[in-house]
XYZ file of C-alpha atoms in Angstrom:
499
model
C 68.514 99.658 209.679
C 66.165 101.074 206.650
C 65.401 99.852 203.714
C 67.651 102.356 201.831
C 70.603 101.349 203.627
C 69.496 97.568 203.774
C 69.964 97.614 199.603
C 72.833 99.621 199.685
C 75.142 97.088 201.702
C 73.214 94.057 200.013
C 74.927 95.748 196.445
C 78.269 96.883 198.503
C 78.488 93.292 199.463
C 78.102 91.417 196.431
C 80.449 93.431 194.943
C 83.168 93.012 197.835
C 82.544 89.557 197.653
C 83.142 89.549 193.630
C 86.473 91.274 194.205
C 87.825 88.786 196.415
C 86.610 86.083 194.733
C 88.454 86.911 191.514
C 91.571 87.773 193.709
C 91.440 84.169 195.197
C 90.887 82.969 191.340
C 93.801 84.177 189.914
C 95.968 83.251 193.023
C 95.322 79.740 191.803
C 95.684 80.504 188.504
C 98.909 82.515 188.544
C 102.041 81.445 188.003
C 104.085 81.884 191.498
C 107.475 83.656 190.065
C 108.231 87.347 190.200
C 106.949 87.996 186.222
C 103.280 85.889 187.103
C 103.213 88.314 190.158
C 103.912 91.447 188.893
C 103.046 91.150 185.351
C 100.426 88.612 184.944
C 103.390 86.666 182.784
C 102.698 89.271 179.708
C 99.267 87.452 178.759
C 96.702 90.291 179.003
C 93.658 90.583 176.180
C 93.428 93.788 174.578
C 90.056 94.370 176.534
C 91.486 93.295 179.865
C 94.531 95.637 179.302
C 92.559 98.702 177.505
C 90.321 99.101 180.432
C 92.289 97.933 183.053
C 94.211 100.907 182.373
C 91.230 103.017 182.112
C 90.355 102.280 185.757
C 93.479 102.279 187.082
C 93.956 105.496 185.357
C 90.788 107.182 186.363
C 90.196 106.659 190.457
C 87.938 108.340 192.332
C 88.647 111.310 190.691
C 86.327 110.335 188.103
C 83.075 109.958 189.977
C 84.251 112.565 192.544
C 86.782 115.500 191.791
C 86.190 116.019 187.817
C 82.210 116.254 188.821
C 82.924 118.319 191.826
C 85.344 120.498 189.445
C 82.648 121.366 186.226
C 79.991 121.806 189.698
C 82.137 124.279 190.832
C 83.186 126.122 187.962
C 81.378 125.156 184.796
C 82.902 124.324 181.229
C 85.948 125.333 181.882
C 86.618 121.522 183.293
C 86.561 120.420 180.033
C 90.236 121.143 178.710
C 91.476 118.902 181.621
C 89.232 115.857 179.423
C 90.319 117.582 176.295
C 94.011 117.182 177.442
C 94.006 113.729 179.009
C 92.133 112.458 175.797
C 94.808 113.565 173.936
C 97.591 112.358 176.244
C 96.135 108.963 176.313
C 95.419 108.883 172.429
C 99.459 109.841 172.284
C 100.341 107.354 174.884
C 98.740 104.662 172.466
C 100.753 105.689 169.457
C 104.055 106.424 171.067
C 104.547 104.693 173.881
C 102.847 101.098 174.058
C 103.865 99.705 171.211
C 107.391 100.130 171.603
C 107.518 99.445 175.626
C 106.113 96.634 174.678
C 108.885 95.360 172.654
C 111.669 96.492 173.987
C 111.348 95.439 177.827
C 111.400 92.062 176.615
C 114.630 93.251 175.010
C 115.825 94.828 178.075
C 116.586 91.582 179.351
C 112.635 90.758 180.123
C 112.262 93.741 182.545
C 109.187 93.419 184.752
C 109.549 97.192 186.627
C 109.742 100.661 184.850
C 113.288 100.964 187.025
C 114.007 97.837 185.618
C 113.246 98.712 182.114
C 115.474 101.905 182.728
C 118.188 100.169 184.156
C 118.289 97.254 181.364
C 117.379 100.380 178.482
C 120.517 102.086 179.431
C 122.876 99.266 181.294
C 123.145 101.595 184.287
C 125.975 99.013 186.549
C 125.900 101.787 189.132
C 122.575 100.968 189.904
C 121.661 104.858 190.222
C 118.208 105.103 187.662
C 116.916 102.245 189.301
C 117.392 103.612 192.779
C 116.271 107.079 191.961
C 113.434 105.715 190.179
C 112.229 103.507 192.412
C 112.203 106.696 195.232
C 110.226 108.713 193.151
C 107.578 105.495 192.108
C 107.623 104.893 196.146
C 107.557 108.620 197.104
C 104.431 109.734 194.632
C 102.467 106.721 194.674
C 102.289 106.785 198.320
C 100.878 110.284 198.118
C 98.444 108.981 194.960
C 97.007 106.265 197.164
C 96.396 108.399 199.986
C 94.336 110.641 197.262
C 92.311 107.431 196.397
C 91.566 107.077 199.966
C 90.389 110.049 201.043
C 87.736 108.988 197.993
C 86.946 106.216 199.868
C 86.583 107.552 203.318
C 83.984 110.605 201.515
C 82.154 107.568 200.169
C 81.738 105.864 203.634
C 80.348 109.220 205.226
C 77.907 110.726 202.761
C 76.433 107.810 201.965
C 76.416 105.269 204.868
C 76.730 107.564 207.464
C 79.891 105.413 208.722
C 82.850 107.454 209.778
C 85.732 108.656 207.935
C 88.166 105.816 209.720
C 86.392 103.590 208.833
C 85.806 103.896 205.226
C 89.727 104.378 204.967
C 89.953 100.917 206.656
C 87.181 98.990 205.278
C 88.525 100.776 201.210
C 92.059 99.511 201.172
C 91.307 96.154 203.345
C 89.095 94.902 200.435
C 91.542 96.266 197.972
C 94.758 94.654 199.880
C 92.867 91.118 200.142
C 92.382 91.248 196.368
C 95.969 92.037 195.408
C 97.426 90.543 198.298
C 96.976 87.278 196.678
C 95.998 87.539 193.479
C 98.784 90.019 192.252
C 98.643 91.964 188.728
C 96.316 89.276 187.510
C 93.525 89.920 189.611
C 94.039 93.864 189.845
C 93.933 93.675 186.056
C 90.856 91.375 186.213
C 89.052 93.357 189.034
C 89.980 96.661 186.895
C 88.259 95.127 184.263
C 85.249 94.580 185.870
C 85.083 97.737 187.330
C 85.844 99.453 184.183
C 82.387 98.524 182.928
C 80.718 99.127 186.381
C 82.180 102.680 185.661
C 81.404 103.051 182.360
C 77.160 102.328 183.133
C 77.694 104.452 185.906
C 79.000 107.425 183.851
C 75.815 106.582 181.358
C 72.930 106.366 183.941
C 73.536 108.860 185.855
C 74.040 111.819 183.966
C 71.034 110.461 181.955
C 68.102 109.677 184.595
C 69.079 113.752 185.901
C 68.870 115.244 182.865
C 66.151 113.618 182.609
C 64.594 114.565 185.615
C 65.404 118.338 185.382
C 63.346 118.030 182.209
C 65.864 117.442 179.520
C 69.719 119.042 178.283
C 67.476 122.501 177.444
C 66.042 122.948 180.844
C 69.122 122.155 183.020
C 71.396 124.331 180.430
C 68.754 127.046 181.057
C 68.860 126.476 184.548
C 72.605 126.533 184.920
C 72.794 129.828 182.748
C 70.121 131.483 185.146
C 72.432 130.443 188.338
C 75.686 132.216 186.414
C 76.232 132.711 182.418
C 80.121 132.409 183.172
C 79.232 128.695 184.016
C 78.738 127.584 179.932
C 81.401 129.810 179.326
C 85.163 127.645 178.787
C 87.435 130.750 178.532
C 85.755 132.072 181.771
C 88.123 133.012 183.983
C 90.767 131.425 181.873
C 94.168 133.022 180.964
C 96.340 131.482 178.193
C 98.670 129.900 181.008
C 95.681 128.490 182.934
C 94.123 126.941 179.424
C 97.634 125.415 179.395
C 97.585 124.513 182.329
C 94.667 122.109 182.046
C 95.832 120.815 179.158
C 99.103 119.849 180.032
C 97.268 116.815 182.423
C 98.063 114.701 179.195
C 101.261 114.773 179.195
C 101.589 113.065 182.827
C 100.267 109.853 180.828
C 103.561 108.760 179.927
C 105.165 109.090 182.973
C 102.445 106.972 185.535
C 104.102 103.752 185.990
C 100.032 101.879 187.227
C 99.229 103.077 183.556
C 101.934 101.850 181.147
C 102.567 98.801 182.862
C 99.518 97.778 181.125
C 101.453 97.974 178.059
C 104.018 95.689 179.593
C 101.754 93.173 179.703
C 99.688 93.320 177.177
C 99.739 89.547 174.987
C 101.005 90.905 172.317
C 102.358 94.437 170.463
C 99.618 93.292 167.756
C 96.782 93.564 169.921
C 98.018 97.143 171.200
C 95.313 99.057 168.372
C 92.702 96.752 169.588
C 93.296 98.163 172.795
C 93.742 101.688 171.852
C 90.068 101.325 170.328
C 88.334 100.227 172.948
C 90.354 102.217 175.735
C 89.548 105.516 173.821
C 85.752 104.720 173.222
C 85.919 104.031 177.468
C 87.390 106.980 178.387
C 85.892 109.162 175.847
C 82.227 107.983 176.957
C 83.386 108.003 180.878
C 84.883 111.588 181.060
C 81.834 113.013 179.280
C 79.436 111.054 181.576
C 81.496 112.700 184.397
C 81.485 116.562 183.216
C 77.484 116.122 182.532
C 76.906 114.701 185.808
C 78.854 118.011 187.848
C 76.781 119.764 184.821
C 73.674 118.192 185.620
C 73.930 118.442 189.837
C 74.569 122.448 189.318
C 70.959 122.651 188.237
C 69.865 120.072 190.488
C 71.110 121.543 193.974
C 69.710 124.635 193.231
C 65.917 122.668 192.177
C 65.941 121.334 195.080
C 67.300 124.264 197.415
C 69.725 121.799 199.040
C 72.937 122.732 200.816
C 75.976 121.364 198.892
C 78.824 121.815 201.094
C 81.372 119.516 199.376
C 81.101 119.839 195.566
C 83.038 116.710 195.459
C 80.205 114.547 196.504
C 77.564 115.295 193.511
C 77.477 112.134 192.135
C 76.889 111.035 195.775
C 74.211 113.544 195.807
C 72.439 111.837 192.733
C 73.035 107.934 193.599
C 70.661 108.761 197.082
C 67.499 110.591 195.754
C 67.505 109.480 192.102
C 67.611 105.957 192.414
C 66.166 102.997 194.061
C 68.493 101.086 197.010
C 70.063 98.013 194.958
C 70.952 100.717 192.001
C 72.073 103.578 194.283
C 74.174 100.084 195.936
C 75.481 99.731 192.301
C 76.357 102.934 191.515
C 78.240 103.694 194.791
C 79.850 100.021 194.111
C 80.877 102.170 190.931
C 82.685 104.808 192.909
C 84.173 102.150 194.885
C 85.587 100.300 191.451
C 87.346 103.562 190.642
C 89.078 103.983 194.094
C 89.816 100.468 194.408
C 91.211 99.758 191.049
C 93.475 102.935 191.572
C 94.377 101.848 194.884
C 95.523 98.043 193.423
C 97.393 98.954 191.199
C 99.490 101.582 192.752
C 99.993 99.078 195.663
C 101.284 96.743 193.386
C 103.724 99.067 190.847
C 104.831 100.343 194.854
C 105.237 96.824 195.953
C 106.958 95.686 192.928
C 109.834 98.318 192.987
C 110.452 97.948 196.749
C 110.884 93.860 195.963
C 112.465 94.340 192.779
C 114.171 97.729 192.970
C 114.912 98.023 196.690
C 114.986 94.522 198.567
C 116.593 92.634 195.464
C 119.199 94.783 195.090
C 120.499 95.697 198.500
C 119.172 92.931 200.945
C 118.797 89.758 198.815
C 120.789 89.453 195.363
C 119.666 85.631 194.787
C 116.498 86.116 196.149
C 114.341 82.902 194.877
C 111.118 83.918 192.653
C 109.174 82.468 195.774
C 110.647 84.875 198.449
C 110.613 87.827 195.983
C 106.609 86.993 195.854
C 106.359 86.838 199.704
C 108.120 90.121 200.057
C 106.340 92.056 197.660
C 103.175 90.895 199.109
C 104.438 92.450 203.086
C 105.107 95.524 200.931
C 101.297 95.453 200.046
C 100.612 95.704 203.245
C 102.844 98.145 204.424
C 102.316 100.786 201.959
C 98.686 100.735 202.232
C 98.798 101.328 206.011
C 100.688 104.285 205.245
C 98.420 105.248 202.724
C 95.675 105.354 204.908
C 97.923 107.216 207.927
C 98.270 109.973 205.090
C 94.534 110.078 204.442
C 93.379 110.919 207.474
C 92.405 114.191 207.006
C 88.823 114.092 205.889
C 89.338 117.729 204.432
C 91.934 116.490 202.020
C 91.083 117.300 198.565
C 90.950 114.111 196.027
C 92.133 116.627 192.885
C 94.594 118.644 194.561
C 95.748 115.119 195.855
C 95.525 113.502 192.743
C 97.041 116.696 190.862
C 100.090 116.162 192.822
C 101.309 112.743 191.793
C 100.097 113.198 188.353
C 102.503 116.062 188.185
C 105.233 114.204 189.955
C 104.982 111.085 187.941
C 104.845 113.187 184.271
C 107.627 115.125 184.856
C 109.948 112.444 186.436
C 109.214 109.811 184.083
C 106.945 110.706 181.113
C 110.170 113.240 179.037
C 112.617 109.863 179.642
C 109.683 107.533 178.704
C 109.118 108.780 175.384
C 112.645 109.804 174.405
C 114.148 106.614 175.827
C 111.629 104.652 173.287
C 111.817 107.305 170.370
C 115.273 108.555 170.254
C 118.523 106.531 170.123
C 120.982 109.340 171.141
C 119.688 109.362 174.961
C 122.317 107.655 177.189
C 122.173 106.624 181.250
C 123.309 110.567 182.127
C 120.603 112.110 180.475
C 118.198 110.110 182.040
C 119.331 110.408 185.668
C 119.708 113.988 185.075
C 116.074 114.435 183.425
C 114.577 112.279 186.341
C 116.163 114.359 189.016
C 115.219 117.504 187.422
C 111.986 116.606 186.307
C 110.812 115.624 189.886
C 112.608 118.119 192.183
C 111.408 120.825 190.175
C 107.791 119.476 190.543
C 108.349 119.086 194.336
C 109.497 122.658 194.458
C 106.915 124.197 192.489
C 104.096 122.645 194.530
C 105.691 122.903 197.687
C 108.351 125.681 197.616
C 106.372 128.470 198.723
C 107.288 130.737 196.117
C 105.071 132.655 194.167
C 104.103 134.981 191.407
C 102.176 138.299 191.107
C 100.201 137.043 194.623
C 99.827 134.057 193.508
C 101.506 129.983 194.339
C 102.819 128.937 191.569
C 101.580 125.639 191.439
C 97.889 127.735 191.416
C 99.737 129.777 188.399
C 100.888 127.361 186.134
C 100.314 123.296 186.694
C 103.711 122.010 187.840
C 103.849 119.249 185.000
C 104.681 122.115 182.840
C 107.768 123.530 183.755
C 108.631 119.924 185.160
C 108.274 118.386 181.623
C 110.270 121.143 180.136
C 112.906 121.033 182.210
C 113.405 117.474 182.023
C 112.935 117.189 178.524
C 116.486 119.691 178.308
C 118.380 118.187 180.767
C 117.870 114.845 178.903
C 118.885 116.562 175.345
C 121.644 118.734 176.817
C 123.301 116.372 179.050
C 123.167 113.294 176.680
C 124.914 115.152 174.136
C 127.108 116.708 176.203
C 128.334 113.128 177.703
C 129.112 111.560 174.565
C 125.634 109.606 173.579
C 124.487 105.722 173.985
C 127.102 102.496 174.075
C 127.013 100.660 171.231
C 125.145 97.932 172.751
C 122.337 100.045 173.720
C 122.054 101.272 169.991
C 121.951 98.043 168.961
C 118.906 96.982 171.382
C 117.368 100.167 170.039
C 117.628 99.210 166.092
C 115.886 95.643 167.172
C 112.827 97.274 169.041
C 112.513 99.090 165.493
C 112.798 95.955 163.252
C 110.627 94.218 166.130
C 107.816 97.309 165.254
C 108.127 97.177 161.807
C 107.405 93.657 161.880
């Protein structure tokens, strides 16, 4: 084996060996009921919880498919950042503080279908069930996006095959969360957040800095195709929109606003914000300037780029010496694998919680509950990988997907369950259904307008959201508004924020 490769596993290693370790940590450290599992027992720092999110947030799609996307087709990749800045920012404001507060006055809910069940005292059982399908259906599909990250790493870069870099991905990932549960995904997410974060800094850096500076490689760019520093080029109103609207699927992503769950306390939430922001702001400019960058760098170097998804790839082998190229592909393996975790657990939770709980095992002890969400670990992630086998599978179209899925299902009945008191149980069924059926037909339905698919028209989260967000308002008012008691858990998660 050469040297190259020789560093690169001696970096992959260590960093597979940190990941377990921590896993094995907090399996001692944990507390072994259903909230220590799931939840971490609502202890999380505001660091640990700001960029926990930001990693589980983020995935491959960071390192890979945003790079790959401004490689492709210039500036114009920027209003997805511009959008998703803005969505998290909002997600901050609105939606933390309050989840926060009033899952522990939703009788101490642990899921999002158990926060919607408790929010709206839903005996039938009927949001938790159709909530928990959509958090099993989507996620499943999300994972297999962060996959198919993996299984790119494994080939370009250590000339493994595609199997196997599906296998060796989630079997690090599943050990981890297997036993260590949300506490060590949030730890392990923590530590890869900053792995991410110096990888989003040194390597847009060290080739800019090769290609002679920002002047040089902007020159170079324009000189390959003007259009490429242009961000209206190509653009229509409804695409702009289109790119945009990626922020509002931050409300609805269950791996995301769990964080909030579980975050120590609702005074620590602007802590969090801070930091969180500064992350992502820093990471998704790292990642446009590195697709930026490897436009002018392919064509210095008269290389054939086949996949623009695998720039950053590109960079880590002929920029950098073997123990840092080992670090900075451990860096695209921290984004896959802290997606990966936590979507395995949110699944894993629901179908313990949500699914086995409720129809299989009413007075399930906190023990068994623990065992079976951990053989729901498992299980999901061997699907996962089943759904990732295609190596031609595209990590944003993927990724796009889910995001949609997730924002229009959940991210209309997130916010107005937490901001407006009139929303009752039928509204939010209704708004659910809508929200996600609409998504699944829009990407999937095969219709299309003026030539075109619509999903390829106009982003699905868009008519999803608005759909969802009416069949909330109309239907609640239409069926009479909240109970009482729901009103009254309502006015104390205000007095509880006001605090």
């Amino acid at each position: 084996m050469n040297g190259i490769s020789s560093g690169v596993l001696i970096s992959l290693g260590a960093y597979f060996l940190v990941m377990i370790g921590i896993g094995i940590y907090a399996y001692f450290k944990q507390a072994n009921d259903s909230e220590g599992y799931m939840l971490g027992g609502r202890n999380l720092g505001p660091a640990v919880t700001a960029l926990s999110a930001g990693a589980s947030d983020m995935s491959g799609w960071l390192l890979l498919g945003l790079p790959g996307y401004m490689y492709a087709d210039g500036v114009v990749s920027a209003w997805i950042a511009i959008g998703l800045t803005t969505g998290a920012f909002l997600n901050y404001i609105i939606v933390a503080p309050r989840l926060r507060v009033y899952t522990e006055i939703a009788d101490n809910a642990i899921t999002l279908p158990d926060y919607f069940a408790n929010r709206f005292e839903d005996k039938s059982h009927m949001l938790r069930v159709i909530s928990a399908l959509v958090i099993i259906l989507f996620f499943t599909v999300y994972t297999a996006a962060s996959l198919v990250g993996g299984g790119k790493l494994f080939v370009s870069s250590l000339g493994l095959s595609y199997g196997t870099g599906l296998w060796v991905t989630a079997g690090v990932v599943v050990a981890y969360t297997l036993f260590g549960g949300f506490l060590a995904v949030s730890m392990t997410d923590f530590v890869q957040g900053v792995i991410m974060l110096f990888a989003m800094i040194i390597v847009p850096v060290v080739a800019f800095t090769d290609l002679g500076g920002i002047s040089a490689t902007t020159n170079a760019v324009r000189n390959i195709d003007p259009n490429l520093l242009n961000i209206t080029s190509g653009m229509t109103i409804i695409g702009i929109i289109s790119l945009l609207a990626w922020g509002l699927g931050y409300f609805g992503q269950p791996h995301i606003i769990v964080r909030f769950m579980a975050i120590r306390s609702v005074k620590d939430v602007p802590t969090a914000r801070n930091i969180g922001m500064s992350w992502m702001i820093v990471s998704l400019l790292g990642s446009l300037m590195t697709g930026f960058a490897g436009r002018a760098y392919v064509q210095k170097t008269a290389m054939t780029l086949d996949d623009p998804e695998t720039i950053f790839l590109v960079f880590t082998q002929f920029l950098f010496t073997p123990l840092v190229s080992g670090f900075l592909l451990a860096a695209i393996l921290a984004a896959i694998m802290s997606t990966i975790s936590s979507q395995l657990l949110v699944v894993s939770s629901s179908l313990t919680k949500d699914v086995y709980k409720l129809f299989f095992d009413r007075d399930a002890s906190e023990s068994r509950q623990v065992l079976v969400g951990r053989i729901s670990v498992v299980l999901v992630a061997v699907v996962s990988i089943l759904l990732a086998s295609d190596p031609d599978s595209s990590v944003l179209s993927l990724v796009s997907h889910a995001w949609a899925g997730f924002g229009a299902a959940f991210a209309p009945l997130v916010v107005f369950s937490l901001t407006w008191r009139g929303m009752n149980r039928n509204g939010a069924v209704a708004g659910m259904v809508v929200g996600a059926l609409t998504v699944i037909l829009w990407v999937y339905g095969g219709f299309e307008y003026n030539g075109m698919a619509l999903n390829d028209w106009l982003y699905a989260i868009v008519p999803g959201f608005v759909l969802s967000t009416i069949a909330i308002f109309v239907v609640s008012i239409m069926t009479g508004g909240p109970k009482p008691s729901v009103s009254a858990k309502f006015k104390e998660m205000e007095l509880n924020l006001n605090k």
